[in-house]
Short mmCIF file of C-alpha atoms in Angstrom, two decimals:
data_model
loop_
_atom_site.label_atom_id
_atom_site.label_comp_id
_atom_site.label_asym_id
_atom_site.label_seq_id
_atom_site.Cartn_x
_atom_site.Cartn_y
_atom_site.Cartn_z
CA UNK E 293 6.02 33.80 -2.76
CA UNK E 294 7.61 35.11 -6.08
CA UNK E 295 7.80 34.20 -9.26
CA UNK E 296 11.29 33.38 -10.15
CA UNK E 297 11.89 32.06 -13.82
CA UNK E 298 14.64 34.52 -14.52
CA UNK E 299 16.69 32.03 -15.25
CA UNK E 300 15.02 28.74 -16.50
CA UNK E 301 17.36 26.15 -15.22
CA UNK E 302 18.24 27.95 -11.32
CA UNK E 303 15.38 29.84 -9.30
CA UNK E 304 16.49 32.84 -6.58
CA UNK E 305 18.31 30.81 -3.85
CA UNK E 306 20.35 28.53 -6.06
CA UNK E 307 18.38 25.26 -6.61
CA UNK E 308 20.02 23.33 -9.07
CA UNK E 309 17.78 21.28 -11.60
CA UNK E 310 18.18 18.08 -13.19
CA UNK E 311 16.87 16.66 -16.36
CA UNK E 312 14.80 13.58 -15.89
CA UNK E 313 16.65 10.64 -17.50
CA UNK E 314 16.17 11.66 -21.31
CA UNK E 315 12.70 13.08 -21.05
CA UNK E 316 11.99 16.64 -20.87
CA UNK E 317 11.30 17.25 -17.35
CA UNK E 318 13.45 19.14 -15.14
CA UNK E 319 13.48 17.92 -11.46
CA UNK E 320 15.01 20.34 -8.41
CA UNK E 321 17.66 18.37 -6.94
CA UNK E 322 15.87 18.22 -3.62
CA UNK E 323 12.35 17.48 -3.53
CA UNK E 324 9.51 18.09 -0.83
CA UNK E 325 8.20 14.52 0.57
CA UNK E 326 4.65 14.80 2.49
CA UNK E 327 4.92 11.75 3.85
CA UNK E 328 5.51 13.03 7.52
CA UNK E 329 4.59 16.41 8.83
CA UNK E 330 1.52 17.11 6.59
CA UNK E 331 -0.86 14.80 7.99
CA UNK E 332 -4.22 15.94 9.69
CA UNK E 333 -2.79 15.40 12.59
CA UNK E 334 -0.27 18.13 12.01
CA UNK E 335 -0.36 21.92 12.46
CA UNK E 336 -1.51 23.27 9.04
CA UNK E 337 0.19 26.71 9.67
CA UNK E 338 3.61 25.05 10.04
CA UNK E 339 2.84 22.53 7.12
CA UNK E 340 2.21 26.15 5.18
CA UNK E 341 5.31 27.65 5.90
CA UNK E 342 7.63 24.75 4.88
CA UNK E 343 5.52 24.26 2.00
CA UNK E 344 6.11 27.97 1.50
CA UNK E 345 9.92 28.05 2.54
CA UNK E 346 10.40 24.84 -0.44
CA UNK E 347 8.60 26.85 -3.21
CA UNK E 348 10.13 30.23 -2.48
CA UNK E 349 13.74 28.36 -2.77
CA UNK E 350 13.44 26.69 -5.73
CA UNK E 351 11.68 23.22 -5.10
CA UNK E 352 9.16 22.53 -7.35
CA UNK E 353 8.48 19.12 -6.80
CA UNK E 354 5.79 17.85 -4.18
CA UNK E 355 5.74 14.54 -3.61
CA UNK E 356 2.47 12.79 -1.75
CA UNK E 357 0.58 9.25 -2.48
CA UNK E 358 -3.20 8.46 -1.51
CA UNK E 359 -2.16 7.09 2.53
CA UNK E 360 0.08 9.70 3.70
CA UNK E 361 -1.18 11.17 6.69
CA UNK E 362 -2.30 10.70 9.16
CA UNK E 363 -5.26 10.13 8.98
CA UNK E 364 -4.84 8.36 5.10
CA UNK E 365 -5.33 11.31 2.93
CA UNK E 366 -4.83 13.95 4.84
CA UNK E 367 -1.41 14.76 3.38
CA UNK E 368 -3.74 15.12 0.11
CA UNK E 369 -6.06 17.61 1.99
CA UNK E 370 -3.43 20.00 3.34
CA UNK E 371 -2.01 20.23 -0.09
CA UNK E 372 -5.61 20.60 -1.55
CA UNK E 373 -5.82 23.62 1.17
CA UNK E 374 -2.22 25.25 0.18
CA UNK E 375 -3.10 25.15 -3.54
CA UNK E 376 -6.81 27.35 -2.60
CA UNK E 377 -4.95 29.23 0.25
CA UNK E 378 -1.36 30.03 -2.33
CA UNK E 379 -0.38 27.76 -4.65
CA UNK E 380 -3.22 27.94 -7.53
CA UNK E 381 -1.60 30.60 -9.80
CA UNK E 382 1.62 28.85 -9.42
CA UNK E 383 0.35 25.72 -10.57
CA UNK E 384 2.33 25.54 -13.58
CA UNK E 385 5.35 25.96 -12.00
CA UNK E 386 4.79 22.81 -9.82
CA UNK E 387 5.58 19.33 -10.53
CA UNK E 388 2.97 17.30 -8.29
CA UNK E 389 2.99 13.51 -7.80
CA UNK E 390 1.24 10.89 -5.97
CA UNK E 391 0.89 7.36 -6.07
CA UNK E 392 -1.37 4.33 -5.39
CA UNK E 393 -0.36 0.38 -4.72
CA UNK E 394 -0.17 0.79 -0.96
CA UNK E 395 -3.77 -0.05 1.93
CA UNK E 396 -5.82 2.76 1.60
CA UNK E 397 -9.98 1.93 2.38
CA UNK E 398 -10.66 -1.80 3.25
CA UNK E 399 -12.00 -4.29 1.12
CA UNK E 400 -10.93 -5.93 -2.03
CA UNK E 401 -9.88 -2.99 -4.11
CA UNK E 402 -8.54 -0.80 -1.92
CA UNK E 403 -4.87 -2.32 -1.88
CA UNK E 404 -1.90 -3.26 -4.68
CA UNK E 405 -1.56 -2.73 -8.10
CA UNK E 406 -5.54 -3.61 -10.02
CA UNK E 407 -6.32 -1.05 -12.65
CA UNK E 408 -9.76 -0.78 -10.15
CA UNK E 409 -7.59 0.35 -7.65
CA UNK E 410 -5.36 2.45 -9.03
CA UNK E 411 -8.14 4.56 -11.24
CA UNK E 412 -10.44 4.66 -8.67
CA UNK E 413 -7.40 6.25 -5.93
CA UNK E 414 -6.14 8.63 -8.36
CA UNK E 415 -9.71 10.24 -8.90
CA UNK E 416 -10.18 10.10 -5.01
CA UNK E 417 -6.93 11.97 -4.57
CA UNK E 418 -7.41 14.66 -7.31
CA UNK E 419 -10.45 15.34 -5.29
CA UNK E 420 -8.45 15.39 -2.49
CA UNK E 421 -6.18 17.79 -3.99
CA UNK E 422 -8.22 19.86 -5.61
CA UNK E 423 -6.65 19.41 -9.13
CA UNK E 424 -7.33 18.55 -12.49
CA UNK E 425 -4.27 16.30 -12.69
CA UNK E 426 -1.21 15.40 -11.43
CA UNK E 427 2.32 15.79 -13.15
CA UNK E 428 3.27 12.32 -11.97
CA UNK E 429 1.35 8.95 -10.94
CA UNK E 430 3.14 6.04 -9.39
CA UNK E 431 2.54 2.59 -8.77
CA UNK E 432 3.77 2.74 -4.98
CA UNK E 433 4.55 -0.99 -5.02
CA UNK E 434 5.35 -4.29 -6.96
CA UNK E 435 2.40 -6.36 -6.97
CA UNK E 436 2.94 -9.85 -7.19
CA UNK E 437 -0.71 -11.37 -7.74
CA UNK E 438 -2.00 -8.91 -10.10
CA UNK E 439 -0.41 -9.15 -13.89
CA UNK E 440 1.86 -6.97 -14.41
CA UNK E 441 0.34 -5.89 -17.99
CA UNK E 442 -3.02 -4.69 -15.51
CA UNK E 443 -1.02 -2.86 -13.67
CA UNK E 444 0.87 -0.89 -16.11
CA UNK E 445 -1.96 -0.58 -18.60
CA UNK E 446 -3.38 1.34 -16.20
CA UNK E 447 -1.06 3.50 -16.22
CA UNK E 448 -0.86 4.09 -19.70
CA UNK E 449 -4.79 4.72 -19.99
CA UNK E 450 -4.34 7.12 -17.00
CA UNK E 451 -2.16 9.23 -19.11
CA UNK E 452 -4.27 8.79 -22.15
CA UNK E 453 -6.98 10.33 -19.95
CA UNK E 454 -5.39 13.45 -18.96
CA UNK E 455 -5.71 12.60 -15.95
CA UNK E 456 -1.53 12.55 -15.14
CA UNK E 457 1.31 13.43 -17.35
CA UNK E 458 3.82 11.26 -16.52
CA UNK E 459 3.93 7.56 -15.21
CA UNK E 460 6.46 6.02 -12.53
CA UNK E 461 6.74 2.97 -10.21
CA UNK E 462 8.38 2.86 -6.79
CA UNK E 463 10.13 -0.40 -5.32
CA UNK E 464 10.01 -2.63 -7.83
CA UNK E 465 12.36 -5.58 -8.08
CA UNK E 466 15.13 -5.51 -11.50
CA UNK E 467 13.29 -7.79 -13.82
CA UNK E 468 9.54 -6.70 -13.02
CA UNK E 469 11.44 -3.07 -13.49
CA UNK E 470 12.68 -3.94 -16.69
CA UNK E 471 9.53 -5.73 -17.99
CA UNK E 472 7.57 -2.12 -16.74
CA UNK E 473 9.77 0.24 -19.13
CA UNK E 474 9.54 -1.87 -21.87
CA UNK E 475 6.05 -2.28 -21.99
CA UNK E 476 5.31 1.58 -21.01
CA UNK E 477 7.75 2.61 -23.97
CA UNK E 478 6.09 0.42 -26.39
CA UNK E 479 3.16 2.20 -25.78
CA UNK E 480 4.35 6.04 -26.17
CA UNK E 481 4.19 6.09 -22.08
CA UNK E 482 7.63 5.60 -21.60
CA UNK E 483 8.48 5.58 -17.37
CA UNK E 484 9.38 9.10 -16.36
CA UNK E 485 11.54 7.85 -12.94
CA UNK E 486 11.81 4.97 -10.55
CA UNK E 487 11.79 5.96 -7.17
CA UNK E 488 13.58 3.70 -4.20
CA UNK E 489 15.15 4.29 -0.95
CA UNK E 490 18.98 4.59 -1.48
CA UNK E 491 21.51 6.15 1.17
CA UNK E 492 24.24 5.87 3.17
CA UNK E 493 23.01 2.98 5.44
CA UNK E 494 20.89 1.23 1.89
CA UNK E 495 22.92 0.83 -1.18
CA UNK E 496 19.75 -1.49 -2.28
CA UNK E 497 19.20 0.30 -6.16
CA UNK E 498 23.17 -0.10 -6.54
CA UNK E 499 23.32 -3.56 -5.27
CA UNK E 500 20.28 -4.95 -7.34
CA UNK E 501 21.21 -3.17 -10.39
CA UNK E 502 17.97 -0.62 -10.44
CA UNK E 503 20.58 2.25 -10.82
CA UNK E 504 22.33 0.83 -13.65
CA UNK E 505 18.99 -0.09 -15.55
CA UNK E 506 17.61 3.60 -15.03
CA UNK E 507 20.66 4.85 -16.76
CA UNK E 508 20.48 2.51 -19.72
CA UNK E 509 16.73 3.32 -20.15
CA UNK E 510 17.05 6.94 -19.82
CA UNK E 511 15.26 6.71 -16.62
CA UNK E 512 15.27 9.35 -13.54
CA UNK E 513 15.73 8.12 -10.37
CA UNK E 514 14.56 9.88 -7.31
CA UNK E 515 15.66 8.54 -3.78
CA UNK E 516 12.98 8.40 -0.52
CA UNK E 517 13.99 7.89 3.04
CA UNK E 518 17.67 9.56 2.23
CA UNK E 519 18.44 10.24 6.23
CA UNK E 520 17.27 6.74 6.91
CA UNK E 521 14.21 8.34 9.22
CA UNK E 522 16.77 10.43 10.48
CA UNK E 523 19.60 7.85 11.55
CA UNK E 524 21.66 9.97 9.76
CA UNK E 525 20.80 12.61 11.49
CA UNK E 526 23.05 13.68 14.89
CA UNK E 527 19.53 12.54 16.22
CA UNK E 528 20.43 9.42 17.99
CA UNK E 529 24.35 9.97 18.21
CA UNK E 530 23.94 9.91 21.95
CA UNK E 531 20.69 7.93 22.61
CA UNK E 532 16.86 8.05 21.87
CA UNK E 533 15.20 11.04 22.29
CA UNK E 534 11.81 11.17 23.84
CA UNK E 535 10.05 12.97 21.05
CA UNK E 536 11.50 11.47 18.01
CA UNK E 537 10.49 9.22 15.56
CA UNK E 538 12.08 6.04 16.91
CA UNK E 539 10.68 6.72 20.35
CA UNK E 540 6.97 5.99 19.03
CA UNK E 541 8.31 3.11 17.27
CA UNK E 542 5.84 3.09 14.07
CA UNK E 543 8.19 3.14 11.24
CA UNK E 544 11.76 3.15 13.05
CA UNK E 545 12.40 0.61 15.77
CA UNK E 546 14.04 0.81 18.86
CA UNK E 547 15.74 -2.28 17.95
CA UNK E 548 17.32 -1.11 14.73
CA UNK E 549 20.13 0.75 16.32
CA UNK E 550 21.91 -1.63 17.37
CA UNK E 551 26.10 -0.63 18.74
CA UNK E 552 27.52 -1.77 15.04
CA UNK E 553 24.44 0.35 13.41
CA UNK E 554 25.06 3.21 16.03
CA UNK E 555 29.30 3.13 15.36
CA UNK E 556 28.91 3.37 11.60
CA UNK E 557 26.54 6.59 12.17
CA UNK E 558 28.81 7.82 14.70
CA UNK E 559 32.09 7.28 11.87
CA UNK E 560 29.65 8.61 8.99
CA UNK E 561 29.46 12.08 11.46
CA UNK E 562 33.06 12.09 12.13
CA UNK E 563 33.89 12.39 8.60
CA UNK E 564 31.11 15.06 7.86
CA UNK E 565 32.77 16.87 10.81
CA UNK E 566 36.18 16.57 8.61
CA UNK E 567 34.21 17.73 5.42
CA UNK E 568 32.99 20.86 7.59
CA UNK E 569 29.05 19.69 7.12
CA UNK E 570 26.53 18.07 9.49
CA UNK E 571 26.32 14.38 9.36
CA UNK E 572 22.53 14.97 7.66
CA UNK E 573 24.07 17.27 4.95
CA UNK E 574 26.80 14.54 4.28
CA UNK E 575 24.41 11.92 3.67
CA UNK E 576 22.43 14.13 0.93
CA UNK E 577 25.26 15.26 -0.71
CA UNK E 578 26.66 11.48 -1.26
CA UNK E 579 23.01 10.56 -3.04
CA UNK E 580 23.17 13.63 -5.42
CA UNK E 581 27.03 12.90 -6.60
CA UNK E 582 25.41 8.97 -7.02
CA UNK E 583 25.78 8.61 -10.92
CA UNK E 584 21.84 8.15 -12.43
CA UNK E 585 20.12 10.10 -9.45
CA UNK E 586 17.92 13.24 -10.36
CA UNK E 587 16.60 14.35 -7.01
CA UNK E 588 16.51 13.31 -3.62
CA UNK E 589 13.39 13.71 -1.69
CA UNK E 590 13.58 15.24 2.13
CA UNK E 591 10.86 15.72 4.78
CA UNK E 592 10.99 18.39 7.22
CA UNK E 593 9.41 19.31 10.50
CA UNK E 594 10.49 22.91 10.52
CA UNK E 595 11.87 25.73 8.03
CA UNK E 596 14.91 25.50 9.82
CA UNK E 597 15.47 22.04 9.33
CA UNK E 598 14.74 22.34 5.79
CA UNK E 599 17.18 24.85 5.20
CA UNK E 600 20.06 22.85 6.69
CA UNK E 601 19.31 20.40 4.54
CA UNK E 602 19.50 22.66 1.23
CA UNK E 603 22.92 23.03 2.33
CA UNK E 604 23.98 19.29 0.36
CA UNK E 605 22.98 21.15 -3.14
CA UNK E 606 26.02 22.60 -3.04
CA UNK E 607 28.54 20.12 -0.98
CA UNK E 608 31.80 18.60 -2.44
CA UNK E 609 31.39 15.15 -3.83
CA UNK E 610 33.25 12.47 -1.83
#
């Protein structure tokens, strides 16, 4: 790895960078996700040399939260591991997040959006990580039984402690969103970025009005799941393979691709064909020229497949 702050907006290998609604952050416009791929379960050697292959061209950003795995935390761990291993005297040159709302240990505070929870997961998963804080803190998920003002007091005293630097929430429906950055801005803790699943196949955050509301409130806006768990992808363009993610049906169902679902991918690819780009480069590119989006966040199995995917940073808008 090398040090490349040359130039403070572009590292060597020309990530572009994006300023986080109106705060002071600058956000690479593709992110690492470790929400696949970095799990226990995984090879830590080939979790290393993506993690190594990001860094080394331009992305800055990590993304994790307390349950990514598997086993729950063991996406924590392997980053814990890489920051001993390589990453410690780069640690000001990272921008880490993780996030808590999600089931992480059984019982009654081990789940949704209580100020027990949340403090108690973010402790657990700077342990985990072997940090003093994190850059970013999330509340992974709209709760609808705890009060909202718990919730995002919470997050305000967790910033207050030192403990992260910046606040965010992730899914949240348009009025609890709206209720979250007034109250966090009120309070000197303004919302850094929402983050939501938007792409070709989900136009969700447009539809709802998220988008729109970021932009007014000087909000980033960060998108997860951007290849639709790799529908849009030439993945399935001509069935389901054995060994992909749809196959072990966990998080992407057999069922989902349906012939109308399976003809719109097939058109999407068609035109990326016509643009001179794979189908998966297409769909990145569209959620970076989407007015009010900072970064987009990608997993990858492989180095290669990562640096396909860097390919959008530079792609013609539509």
């Amino acid at each position: 790895m090398e040090n490349y702050f040359a130039d403070p907006l572009r590292y060597d290998g020309g990530m572009k960078y994006e300023r986080c609604g109106r705060s002071g952050v600058l956000l690479p416009r593709v992110s690492l996700g470790f929400w696949h791929n970095f799990g226990g379960v995984d090879s830590y050697e080939r979790s290393r040399a993506i993690t190594h292959y990001a860094f080394d061209h331009g992305i800055t950003h990590f993304d994790l939260a307390n349950n990514y795995g598997p086993p729950y935390g063991s996406a924590e761990e392997t980053l814990g591991r890489l920051m001993d291993d390589d990453f410690r005297p780069y640690r000001d040159e990272l921008f880490i997040s993780t996030k808590a709302g999600y089931d992480m240990w059984q019982g009654p505070y081990g789940n949704w959006g209580s100020r027990k929870y949340l403090m108690a997961s973010l402790d657990q998963s700077l342990k985990r990580m072997r940090l003093d804080y994190v850059d970013l803190f999330y509340s992974h998920r709209y709760d609808p039984e705890t009060p909202l003002e718990e919730t995002l007091q919470a997050l305000v005293d967790i910033v207050r402690s030192g403990k992260a630097l910046y606040v965010g929430i992730s899914r949240w429906p348009l009025e609890a969103t709206r209720f979250a950055f007034r109250y966090l801005k009120e309070r000197d803790v303004p919302c850094l970025i929402y983050q939501g699943r938007l792409n070709l196949l989900d136009r969700a955050p447009q539809q709802e009005g998220i988008l729109d509301l970021c932009i007014e409130q000087g909000v980033g806006f960060i998108s997860f799941s951007p290849l639709a768990q790799g529908l849009l992808t030439d993945r399935y363009l001509n069935g389901i393979p054995s060994d992909s993610r749809m196959s072990k049906g966990k998080f992407l169902k057999e069922s989902m691709l349906t012939d109308e679902l399976l003809q719109q991918i097939k058109d999407y690819n068609a035109q990326a064909q016509q643009r001179g780009e794979t189908l998966a480069e297409m769909a990145l590119a569209w959620i970076l020229h989407q007015k009010g989006v900072t970064s987009v966040l990608v997993g990858a199995s492989s180095t290669e497949q990562l640096q396909k995917n860097l390919k959008c940073i530079n792609a013609e808008p539509f």
